[in-house]
JSON list of C-alpha atoms in Angstrom, two decimals:
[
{"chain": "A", "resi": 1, "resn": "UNK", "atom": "CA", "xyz": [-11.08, -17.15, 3.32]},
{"chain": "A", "resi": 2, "resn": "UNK", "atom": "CA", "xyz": [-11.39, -14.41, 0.42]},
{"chain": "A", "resi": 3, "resn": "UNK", "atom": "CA", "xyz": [-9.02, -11.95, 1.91]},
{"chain": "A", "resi": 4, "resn": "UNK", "atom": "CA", "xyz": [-8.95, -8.97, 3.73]},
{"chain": "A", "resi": 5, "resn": "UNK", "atom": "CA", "xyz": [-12.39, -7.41, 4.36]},
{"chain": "A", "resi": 6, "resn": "UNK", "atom": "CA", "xyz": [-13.00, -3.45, 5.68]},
{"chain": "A", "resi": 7, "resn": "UNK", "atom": "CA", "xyz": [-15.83, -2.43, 6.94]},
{"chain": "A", "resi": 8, "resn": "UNK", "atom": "CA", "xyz": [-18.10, 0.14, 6.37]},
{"chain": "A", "resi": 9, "resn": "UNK", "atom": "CA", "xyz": [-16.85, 0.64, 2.56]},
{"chain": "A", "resi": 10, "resn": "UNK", "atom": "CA", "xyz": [-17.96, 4.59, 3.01]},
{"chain": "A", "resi": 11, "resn": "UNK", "atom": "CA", "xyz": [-18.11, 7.14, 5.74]},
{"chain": "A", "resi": 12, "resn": "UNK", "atom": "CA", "xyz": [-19.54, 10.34, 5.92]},
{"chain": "A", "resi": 13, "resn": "UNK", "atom": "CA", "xyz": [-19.47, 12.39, 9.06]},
{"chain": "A", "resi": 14, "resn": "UNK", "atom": "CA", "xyz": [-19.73, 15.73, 10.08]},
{"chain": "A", "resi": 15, "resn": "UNK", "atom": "CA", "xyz": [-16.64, 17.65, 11.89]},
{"chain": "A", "resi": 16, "resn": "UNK", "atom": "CA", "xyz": [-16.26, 16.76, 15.12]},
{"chain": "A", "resi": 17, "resn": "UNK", "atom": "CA", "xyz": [-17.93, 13.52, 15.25]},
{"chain": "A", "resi": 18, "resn": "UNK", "atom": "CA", "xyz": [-16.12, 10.03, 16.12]},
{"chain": "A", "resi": 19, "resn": "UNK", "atom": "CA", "xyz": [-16.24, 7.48, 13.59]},
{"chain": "A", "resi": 20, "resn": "UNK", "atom": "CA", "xyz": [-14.54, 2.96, 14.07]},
{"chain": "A", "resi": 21, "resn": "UNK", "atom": "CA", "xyz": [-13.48, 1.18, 10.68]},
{"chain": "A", "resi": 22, "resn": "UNK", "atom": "CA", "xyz": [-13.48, -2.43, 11.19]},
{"chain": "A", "resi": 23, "resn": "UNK", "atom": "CA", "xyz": [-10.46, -4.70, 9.57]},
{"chain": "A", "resi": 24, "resn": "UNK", "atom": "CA", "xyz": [-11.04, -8.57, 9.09]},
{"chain": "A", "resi": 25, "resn": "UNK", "atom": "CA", "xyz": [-7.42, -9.80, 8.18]},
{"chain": "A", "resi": 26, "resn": "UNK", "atom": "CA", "xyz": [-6.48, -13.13, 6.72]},
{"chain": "A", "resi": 27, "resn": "UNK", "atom": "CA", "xyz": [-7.49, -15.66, 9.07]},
{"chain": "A", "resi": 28, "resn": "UNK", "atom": "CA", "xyz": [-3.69, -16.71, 9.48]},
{"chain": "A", "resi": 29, "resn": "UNK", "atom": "CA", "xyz": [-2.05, -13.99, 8.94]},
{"chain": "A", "resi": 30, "resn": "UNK", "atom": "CA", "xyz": [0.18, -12.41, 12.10]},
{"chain": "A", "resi": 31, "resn": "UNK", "atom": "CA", "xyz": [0.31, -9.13, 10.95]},
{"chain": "A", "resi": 32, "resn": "UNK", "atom": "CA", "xyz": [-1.85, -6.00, 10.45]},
{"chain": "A", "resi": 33, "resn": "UNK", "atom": "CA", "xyz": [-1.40, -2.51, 9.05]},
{"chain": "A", "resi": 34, "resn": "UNK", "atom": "CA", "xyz": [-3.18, 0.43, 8.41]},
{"chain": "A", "resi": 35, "resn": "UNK", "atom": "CA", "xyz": [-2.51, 2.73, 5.57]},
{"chain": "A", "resi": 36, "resn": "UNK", "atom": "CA", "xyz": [-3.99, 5.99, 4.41]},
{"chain": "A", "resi": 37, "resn": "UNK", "atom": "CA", "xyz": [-4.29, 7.24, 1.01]},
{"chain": "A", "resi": 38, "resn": "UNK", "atom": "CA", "xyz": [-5.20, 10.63, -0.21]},
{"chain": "A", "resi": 39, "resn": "UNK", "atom": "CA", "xyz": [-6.38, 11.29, -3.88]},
{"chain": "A", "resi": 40, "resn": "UNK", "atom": "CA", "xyz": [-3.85, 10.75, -6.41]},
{"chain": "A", "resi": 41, "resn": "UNK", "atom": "CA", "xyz": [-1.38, 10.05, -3.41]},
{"chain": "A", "resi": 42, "resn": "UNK", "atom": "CA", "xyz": [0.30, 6.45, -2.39]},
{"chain": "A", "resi": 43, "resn": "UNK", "atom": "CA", "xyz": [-0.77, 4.74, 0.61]},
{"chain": "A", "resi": 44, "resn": "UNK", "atom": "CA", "xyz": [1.17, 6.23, 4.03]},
{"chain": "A", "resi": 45, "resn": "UNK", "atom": "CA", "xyz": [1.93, 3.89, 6.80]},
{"chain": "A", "resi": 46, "resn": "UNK", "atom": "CA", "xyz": [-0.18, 4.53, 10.07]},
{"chain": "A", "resi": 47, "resn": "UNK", "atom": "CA", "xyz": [0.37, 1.46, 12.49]},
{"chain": "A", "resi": 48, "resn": "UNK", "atom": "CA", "xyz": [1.11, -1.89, 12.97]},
{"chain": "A", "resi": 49, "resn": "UNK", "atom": "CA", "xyz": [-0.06, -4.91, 15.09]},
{"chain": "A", "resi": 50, "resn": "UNK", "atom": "CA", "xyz": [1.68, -8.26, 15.20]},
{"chain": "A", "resi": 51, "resn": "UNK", "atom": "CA", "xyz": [-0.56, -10.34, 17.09]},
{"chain": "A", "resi": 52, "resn": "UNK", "atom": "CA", "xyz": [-2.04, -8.14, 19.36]},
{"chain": "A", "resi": 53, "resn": "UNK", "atom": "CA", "xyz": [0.67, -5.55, 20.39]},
{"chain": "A", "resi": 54, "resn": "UNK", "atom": "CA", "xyz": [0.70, -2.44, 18.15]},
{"chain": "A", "resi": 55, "resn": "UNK", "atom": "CA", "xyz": [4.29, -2.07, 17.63]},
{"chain": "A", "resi": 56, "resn": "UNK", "atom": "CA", "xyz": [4.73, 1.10, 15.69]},
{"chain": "A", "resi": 57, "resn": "UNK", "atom": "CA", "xyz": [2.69, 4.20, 15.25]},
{"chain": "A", "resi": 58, "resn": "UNK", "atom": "CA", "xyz": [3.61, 6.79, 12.70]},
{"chain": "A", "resi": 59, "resn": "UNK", "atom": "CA", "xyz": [4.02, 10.37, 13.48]},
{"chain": "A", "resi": 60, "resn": "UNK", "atom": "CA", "xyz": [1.04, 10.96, 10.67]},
{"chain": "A", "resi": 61, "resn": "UNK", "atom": "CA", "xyz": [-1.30, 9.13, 13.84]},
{"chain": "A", "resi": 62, "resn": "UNK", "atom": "CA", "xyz": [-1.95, 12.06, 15.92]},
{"chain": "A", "resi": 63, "resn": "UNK", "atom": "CA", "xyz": [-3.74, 11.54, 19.83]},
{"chain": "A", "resi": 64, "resn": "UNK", "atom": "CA", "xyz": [-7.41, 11.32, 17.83]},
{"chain": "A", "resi": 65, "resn": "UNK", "atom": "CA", "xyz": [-5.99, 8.29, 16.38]},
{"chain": "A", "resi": 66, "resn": "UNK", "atom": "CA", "xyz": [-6.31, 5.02, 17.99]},
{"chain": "A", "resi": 67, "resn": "UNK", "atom": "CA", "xyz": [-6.32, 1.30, 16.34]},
{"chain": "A", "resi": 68, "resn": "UNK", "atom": "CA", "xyz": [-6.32, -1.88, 18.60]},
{"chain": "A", "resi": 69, "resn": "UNK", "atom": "CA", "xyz": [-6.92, -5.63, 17.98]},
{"chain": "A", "resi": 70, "resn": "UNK", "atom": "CA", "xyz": [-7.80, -7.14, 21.21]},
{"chain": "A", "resi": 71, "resn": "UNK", "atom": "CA", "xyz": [-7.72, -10.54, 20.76]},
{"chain": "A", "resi": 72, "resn": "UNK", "atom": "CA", "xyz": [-4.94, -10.89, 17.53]},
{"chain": "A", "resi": 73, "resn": "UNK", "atom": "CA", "xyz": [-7.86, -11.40, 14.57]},
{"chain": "A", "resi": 74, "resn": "UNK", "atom": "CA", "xyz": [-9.96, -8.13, 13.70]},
{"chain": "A", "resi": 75, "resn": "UNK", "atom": "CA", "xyz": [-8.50, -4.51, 14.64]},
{"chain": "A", "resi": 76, "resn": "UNK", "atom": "CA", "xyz": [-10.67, -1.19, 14.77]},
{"chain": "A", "resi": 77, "resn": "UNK", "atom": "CA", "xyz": [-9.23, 2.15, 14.20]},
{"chain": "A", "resi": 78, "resn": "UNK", "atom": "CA", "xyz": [-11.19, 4.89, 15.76]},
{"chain": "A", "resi": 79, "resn": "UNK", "atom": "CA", "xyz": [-10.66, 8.63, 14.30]},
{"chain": "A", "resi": 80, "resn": "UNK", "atom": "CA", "xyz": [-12.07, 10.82, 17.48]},
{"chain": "A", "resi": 81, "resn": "UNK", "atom": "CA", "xyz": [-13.70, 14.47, 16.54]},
{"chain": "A", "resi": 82, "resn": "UNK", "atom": "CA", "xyz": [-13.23, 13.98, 13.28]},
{"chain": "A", "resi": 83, "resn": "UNK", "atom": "CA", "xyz": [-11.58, 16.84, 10.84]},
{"chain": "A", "resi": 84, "resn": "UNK", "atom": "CA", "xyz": [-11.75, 17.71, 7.37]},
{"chain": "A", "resi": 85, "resn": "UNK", "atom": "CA", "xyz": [-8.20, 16.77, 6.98]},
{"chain": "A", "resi": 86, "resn": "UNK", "atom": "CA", "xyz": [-9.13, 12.99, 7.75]},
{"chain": "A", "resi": 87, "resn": "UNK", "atom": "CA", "xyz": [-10.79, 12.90, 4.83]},
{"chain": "A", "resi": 88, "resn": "UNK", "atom": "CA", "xyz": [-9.04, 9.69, 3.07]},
{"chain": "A", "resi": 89, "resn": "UNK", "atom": "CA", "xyz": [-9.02, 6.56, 2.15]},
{"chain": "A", "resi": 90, "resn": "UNK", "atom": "CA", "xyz": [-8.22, 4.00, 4.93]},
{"chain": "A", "resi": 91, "resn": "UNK", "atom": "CA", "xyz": [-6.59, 0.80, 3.87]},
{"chain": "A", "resi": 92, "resn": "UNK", "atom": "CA", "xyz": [-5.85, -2.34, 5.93]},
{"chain": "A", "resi": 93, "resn": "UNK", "atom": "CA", "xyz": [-3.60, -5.24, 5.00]},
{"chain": "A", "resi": 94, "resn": "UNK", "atom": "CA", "xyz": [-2.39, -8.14, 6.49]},
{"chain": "A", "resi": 95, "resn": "UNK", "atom": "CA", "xyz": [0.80, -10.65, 6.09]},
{"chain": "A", "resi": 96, "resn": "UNK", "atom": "CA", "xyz": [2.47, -13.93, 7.24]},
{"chain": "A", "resi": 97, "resn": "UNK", "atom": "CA", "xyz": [6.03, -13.02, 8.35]},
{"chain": "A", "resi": 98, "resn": "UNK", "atom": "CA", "xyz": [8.20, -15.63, 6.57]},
{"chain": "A", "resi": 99, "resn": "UNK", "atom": "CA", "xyz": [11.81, -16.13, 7.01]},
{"chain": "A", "resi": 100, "resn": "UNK", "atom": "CA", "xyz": [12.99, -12.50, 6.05]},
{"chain": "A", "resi": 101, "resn": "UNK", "atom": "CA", "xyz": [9.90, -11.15, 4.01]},
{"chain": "A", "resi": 102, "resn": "UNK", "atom": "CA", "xyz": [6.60, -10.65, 3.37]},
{"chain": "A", "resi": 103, "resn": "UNK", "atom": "CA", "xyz": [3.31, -9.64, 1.01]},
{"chain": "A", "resi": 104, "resn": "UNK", "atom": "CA", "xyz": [1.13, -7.25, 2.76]},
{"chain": "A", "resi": 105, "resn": "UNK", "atom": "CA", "xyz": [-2.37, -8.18, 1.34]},
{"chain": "A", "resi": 106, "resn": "UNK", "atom": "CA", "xyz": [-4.95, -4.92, 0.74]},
{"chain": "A", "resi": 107, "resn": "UNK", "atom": "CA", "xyz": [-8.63, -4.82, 1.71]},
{"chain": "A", "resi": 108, "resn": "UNK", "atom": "CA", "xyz": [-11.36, -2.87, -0.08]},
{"chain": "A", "resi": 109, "resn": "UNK", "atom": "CA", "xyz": [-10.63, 0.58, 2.21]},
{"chain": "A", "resi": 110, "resn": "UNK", "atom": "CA", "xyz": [-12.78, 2.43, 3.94]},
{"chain": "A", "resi": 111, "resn": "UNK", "atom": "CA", "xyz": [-13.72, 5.63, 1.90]},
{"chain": "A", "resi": 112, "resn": "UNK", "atom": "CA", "xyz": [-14.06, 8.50, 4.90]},
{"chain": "A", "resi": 113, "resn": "UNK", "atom": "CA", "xyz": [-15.44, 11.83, 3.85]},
{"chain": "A", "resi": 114, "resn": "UNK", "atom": "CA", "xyz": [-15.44, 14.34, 6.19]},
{"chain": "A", "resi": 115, "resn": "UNK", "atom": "CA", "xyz": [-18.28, 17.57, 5.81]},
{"chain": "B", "resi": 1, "resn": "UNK", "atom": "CA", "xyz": [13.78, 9.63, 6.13]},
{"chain": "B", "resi": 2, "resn": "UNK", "atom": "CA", "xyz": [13.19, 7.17, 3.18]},
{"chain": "B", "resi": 3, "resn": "UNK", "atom": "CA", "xyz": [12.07, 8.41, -0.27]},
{"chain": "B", "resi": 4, "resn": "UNK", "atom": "CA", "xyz": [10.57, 6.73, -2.93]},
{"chain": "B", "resi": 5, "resn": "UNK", "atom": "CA", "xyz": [9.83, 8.49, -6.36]},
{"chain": "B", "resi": 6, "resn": "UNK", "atom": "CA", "xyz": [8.55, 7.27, -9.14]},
{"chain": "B", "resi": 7, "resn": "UNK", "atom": "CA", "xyz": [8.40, 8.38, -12.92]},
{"chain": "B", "resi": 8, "resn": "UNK", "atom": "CA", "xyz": [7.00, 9.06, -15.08]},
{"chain": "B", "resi": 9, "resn": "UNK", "atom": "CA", "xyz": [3.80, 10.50, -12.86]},
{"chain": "B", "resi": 10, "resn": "UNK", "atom": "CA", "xyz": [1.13, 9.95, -15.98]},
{"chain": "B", "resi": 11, "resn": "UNK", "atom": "CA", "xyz": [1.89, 7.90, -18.88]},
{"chain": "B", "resi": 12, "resn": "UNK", "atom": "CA", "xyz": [-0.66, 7.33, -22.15]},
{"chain": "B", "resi": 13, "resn": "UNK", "atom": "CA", "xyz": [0.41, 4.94, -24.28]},
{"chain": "B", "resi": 14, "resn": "UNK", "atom": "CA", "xyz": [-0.81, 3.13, -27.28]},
{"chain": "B", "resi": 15, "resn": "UNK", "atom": "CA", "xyz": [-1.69, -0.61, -27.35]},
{"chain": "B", "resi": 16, "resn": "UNK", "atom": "CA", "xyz": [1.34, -3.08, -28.77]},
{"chain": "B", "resi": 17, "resn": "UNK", "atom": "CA", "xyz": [3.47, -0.55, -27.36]},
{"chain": "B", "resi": 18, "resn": "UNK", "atom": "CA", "xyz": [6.84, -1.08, -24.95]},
{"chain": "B", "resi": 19, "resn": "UNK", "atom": "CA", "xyz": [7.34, 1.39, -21.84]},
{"chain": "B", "resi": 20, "resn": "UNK", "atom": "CA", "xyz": [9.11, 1.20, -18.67]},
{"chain": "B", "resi": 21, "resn": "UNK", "atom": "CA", "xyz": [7.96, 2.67, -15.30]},
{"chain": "B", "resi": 22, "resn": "UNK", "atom": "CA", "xyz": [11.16, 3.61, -12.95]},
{"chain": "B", "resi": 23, "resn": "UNK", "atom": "CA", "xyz": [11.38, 3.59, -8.94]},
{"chain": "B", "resi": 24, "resn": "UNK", "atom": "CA", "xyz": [13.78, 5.13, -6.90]},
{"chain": "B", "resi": 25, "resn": "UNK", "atom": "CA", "xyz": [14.62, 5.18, -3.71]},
{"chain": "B", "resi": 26, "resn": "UNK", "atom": "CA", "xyz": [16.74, 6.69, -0.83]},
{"chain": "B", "resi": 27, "resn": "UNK", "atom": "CA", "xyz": [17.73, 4.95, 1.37]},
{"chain": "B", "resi": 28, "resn": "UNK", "atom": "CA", "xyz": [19.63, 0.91, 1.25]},
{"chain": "B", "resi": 29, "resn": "UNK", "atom": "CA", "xyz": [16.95, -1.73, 0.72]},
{"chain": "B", "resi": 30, "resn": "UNK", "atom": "CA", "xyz": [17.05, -5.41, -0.81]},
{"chain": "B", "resi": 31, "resn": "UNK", "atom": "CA", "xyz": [12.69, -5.58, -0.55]},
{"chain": "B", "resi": 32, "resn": "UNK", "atom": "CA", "xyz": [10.98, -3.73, -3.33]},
{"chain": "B", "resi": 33, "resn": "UNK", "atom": "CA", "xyz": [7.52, -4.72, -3.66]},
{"chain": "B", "resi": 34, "resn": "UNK", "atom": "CA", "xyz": [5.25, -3.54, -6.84]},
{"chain": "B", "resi": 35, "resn": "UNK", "atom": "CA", "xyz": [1.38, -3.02, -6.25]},
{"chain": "B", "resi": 36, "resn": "UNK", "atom": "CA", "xyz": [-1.53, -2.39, -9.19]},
{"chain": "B", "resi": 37, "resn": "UNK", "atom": "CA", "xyz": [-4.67, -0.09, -7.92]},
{"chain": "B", "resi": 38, "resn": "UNK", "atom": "CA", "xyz": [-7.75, 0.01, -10.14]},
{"chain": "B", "resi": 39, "resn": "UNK", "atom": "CA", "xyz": [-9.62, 3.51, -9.59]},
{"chain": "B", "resi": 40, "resn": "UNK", "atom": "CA", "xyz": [-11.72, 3.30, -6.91]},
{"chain": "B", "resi": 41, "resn": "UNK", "atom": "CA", "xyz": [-9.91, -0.30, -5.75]},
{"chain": "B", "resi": 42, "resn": "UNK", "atom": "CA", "xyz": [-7.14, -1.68, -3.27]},
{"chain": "B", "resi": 43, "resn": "UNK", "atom": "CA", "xyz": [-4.05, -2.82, -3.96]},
{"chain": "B", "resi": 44, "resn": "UNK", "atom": "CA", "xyz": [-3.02, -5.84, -5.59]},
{"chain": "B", "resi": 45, "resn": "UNK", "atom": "CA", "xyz": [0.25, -7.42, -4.96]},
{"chain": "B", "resi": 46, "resn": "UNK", "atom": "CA", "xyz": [2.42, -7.73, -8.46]},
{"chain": "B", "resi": 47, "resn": "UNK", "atom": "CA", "xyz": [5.79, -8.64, -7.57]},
{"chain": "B", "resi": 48, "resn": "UNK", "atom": "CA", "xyz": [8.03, -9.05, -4.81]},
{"chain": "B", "resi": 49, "resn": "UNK", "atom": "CA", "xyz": [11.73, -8.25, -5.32]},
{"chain": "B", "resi": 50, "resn": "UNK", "atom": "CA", "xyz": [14.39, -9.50, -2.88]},
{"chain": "B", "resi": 51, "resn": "UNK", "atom": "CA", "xyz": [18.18, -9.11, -3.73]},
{"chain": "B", "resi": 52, "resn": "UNK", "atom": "CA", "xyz": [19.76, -7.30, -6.03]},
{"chain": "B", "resi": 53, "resn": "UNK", "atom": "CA", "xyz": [19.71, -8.07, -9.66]},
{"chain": "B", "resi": 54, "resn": "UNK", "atom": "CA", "xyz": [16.21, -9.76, -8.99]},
{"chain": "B", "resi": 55, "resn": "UNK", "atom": "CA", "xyz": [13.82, -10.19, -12.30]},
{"chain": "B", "resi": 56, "resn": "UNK", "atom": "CA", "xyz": [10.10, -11.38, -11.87]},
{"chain": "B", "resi": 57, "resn": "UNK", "atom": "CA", "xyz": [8.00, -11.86, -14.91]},
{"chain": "B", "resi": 58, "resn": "UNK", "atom": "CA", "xyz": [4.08, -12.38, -15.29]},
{"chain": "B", "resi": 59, "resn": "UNK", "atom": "CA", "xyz": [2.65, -11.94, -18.38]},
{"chain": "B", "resi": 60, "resn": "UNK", "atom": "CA", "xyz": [3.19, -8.55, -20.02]},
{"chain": "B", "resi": 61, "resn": "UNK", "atom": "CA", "xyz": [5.08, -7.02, -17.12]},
{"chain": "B", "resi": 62, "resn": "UNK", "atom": "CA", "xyz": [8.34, -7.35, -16.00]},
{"chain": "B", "resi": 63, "resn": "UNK", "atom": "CA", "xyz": [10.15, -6.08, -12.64]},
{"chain": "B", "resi": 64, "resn": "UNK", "atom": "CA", "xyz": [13.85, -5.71, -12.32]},
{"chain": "B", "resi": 65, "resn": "UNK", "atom": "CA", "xyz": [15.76, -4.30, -9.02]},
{"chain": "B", "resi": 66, "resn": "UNK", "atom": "CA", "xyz": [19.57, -2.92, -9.28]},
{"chain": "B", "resi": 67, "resn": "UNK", "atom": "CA", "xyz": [20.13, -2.09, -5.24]},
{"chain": "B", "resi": 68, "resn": "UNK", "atom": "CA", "xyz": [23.35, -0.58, -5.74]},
{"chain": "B", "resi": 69, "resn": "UNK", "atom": "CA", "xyz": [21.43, 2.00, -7.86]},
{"chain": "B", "resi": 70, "resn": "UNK", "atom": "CA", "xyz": [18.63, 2.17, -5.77]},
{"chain": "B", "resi": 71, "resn": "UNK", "atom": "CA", "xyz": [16.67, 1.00, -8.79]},
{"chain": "B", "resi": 72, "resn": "UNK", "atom": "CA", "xyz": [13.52, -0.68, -9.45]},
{"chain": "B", "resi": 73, "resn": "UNK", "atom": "CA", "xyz": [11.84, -0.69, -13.07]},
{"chain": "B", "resi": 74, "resn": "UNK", "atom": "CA", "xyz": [8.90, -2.40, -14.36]},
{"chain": "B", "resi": 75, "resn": "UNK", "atom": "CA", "xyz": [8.58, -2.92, -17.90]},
{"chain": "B", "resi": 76, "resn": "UNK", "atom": "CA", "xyz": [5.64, -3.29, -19.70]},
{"chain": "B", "resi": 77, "resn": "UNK", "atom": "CA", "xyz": [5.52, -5.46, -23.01]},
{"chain": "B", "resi": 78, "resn": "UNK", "atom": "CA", "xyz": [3.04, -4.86, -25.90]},
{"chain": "B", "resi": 79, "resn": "UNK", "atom": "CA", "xyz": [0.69, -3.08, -23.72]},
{"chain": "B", "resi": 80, "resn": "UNK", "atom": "CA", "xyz": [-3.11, -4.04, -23.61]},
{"chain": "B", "resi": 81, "resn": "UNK", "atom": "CA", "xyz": [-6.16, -2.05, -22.52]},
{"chain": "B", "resi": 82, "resn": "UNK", "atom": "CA", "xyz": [-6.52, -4.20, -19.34]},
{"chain": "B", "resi": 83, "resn": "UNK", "atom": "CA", "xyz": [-2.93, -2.95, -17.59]},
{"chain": "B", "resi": 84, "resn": "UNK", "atom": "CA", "xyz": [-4.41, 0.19, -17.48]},
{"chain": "B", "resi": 85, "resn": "UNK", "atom": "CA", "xyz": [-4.45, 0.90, -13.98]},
{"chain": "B", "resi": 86, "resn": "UNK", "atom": "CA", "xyz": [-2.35, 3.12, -11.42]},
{"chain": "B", "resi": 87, "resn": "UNK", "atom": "CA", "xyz": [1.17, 1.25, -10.51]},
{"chain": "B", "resi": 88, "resn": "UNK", "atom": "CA", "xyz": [2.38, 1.98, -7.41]},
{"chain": "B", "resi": 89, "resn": "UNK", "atom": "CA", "xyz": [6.36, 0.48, -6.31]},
{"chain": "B", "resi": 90, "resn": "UNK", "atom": "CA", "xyz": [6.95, 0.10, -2.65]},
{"chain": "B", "resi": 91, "resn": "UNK", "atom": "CA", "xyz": [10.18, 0.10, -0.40]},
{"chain": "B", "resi": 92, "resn": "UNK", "atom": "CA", "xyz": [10.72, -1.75, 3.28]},
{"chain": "B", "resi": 93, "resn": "UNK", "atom": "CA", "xyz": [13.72, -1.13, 4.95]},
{"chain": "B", "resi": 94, "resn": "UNK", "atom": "CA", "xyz": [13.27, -2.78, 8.38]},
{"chain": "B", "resi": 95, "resn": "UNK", "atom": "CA", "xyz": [13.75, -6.59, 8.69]},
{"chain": "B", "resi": 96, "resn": "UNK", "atom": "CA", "xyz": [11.38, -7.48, 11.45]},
{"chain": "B", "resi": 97, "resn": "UNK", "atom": "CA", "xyz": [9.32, -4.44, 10.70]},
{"chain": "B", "resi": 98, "resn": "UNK", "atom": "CA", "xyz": [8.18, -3.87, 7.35]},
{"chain": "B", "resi": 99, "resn": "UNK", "atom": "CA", "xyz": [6.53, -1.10, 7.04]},
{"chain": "B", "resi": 100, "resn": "UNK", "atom": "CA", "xyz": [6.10, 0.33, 3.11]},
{"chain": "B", "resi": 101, "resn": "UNK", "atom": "CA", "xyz": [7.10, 3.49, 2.27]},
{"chain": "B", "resi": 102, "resn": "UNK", "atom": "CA", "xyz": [5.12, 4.09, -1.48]},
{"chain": "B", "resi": 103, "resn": "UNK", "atom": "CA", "xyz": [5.97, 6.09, -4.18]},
{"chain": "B", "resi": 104, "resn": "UNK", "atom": "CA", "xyz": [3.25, 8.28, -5.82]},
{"chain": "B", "resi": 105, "resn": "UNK", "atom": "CA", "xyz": [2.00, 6.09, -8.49]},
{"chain": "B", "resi": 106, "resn": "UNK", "atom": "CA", "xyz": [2.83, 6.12, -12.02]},
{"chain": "B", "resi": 107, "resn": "UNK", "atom": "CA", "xyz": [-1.04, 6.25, -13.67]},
{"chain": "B", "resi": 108, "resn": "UNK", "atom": "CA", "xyz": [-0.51, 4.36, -16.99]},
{"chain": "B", "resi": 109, "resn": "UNK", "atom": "CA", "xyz": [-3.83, 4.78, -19.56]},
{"chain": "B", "resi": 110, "resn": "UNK", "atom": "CA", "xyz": [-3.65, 2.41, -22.48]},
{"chain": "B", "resi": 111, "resn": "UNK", "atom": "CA", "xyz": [-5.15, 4.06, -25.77]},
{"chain": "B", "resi": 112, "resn": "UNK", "atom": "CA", "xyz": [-6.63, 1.73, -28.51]}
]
């Protein structure tokens, strides 16, 4: 396994449209987040899945946000009529909960650009 | 709600130089985690921090947390053109949910 993979890589859409990223965590890894980070900005928590049950959503996710992972491997986050504001980068990572820590480990991103 | 600043925001230096990037942050925390992010990249892991007093070294960098101060630094030794990147420090406060809360990224550009 190379890592965390993200796909697509880019993502332009007009206003109003609905657009799925795709996040392939580490094969053993529990746990997944999703970030977003804006130009020149650090990432900002979104949500969080350990196995499958999303167990925290930030206030930043509004109701055109949602992310799942059925089965406890890949998750999907799903921005629904779209705004320029989305505009971002998306970033998934995933981690192994040891005994009181953890590394999150980044994938590529997903580069959304909203017209 | 949990802060985390970092300074300097930009920082050009010249190669063989010394510098020292600072984090601080708001709220208690013993979990301080530093991240590098080439331009158009993801995040790479650096260092993970854990208690306080806590010193990790890897080649030219070095990370140091003071908890009672709320206080992470990383210090950069003899700087080459391949560290430049955008450094970004990172705070959990949660056990059992460890969510990070970033600073803004210190953007360090090493000159010849």
């Amino acid at each position: 396994d190379t890592g965390v993979s993200q796909n697509p890589r880019h993502k332009i859409t007009k206003r109003g449209q609905n657009v799925t990223f795709r996040c392939d965590p580490i094969s053993e890894h529990n746990r997944l987040y999703w970030y977003r980070q804006t130009l020149g900005q650090g990432p900002e928590f979104l949500t969080y899945f350990q196995n499958e049950a999303q167990l925290e959503k930030s206030r930043l996710l509004s109701d055109r946000f949602s992310a799942e992972r059925p089965k406890g491997s890949f998750s999907t986050l799903e921005i629904q009529r779209t705004e320029q504001g989305d505009s971002a980068m998306y970033l998934c990572a995933s981690s192994y909960m040891r005994d009181s820590w953890e590394t999150q480990y980044f994938g590529p991103g997903t580069r959304l650009l909203v017209l | 709600e949990l802060k985390v600043e970092q300074n300097p925001l930009f920082l050009s230096m010249q190669e063989g130089k010394n510098y020292t990037i600072y984090c601080n942050y708001s709220t208690t925390s013993d979990r301080l985690y530093w991240y590098r992010q080439d331009p158009g990249k993801s995040l790479e892991s650096l260092f993970v921090l854990l208690s306080n007093g806590a010193v990790k070294q890897e080649g030219r960098l070095m990370a140091s947390l003071d908890t009672k101060a709320r206080l992470s630094t990383l210090h950069i030794t003899a700087a080459v053109h391949d560290l430049s990147a955008t450094y970004f420090c990172a705070v959990d406060i949660n056990f059992g949910n460890e969510k990070l809360t970033f600073g803004t990224g210190t953007r360090l550009t090493i000159i010849p």
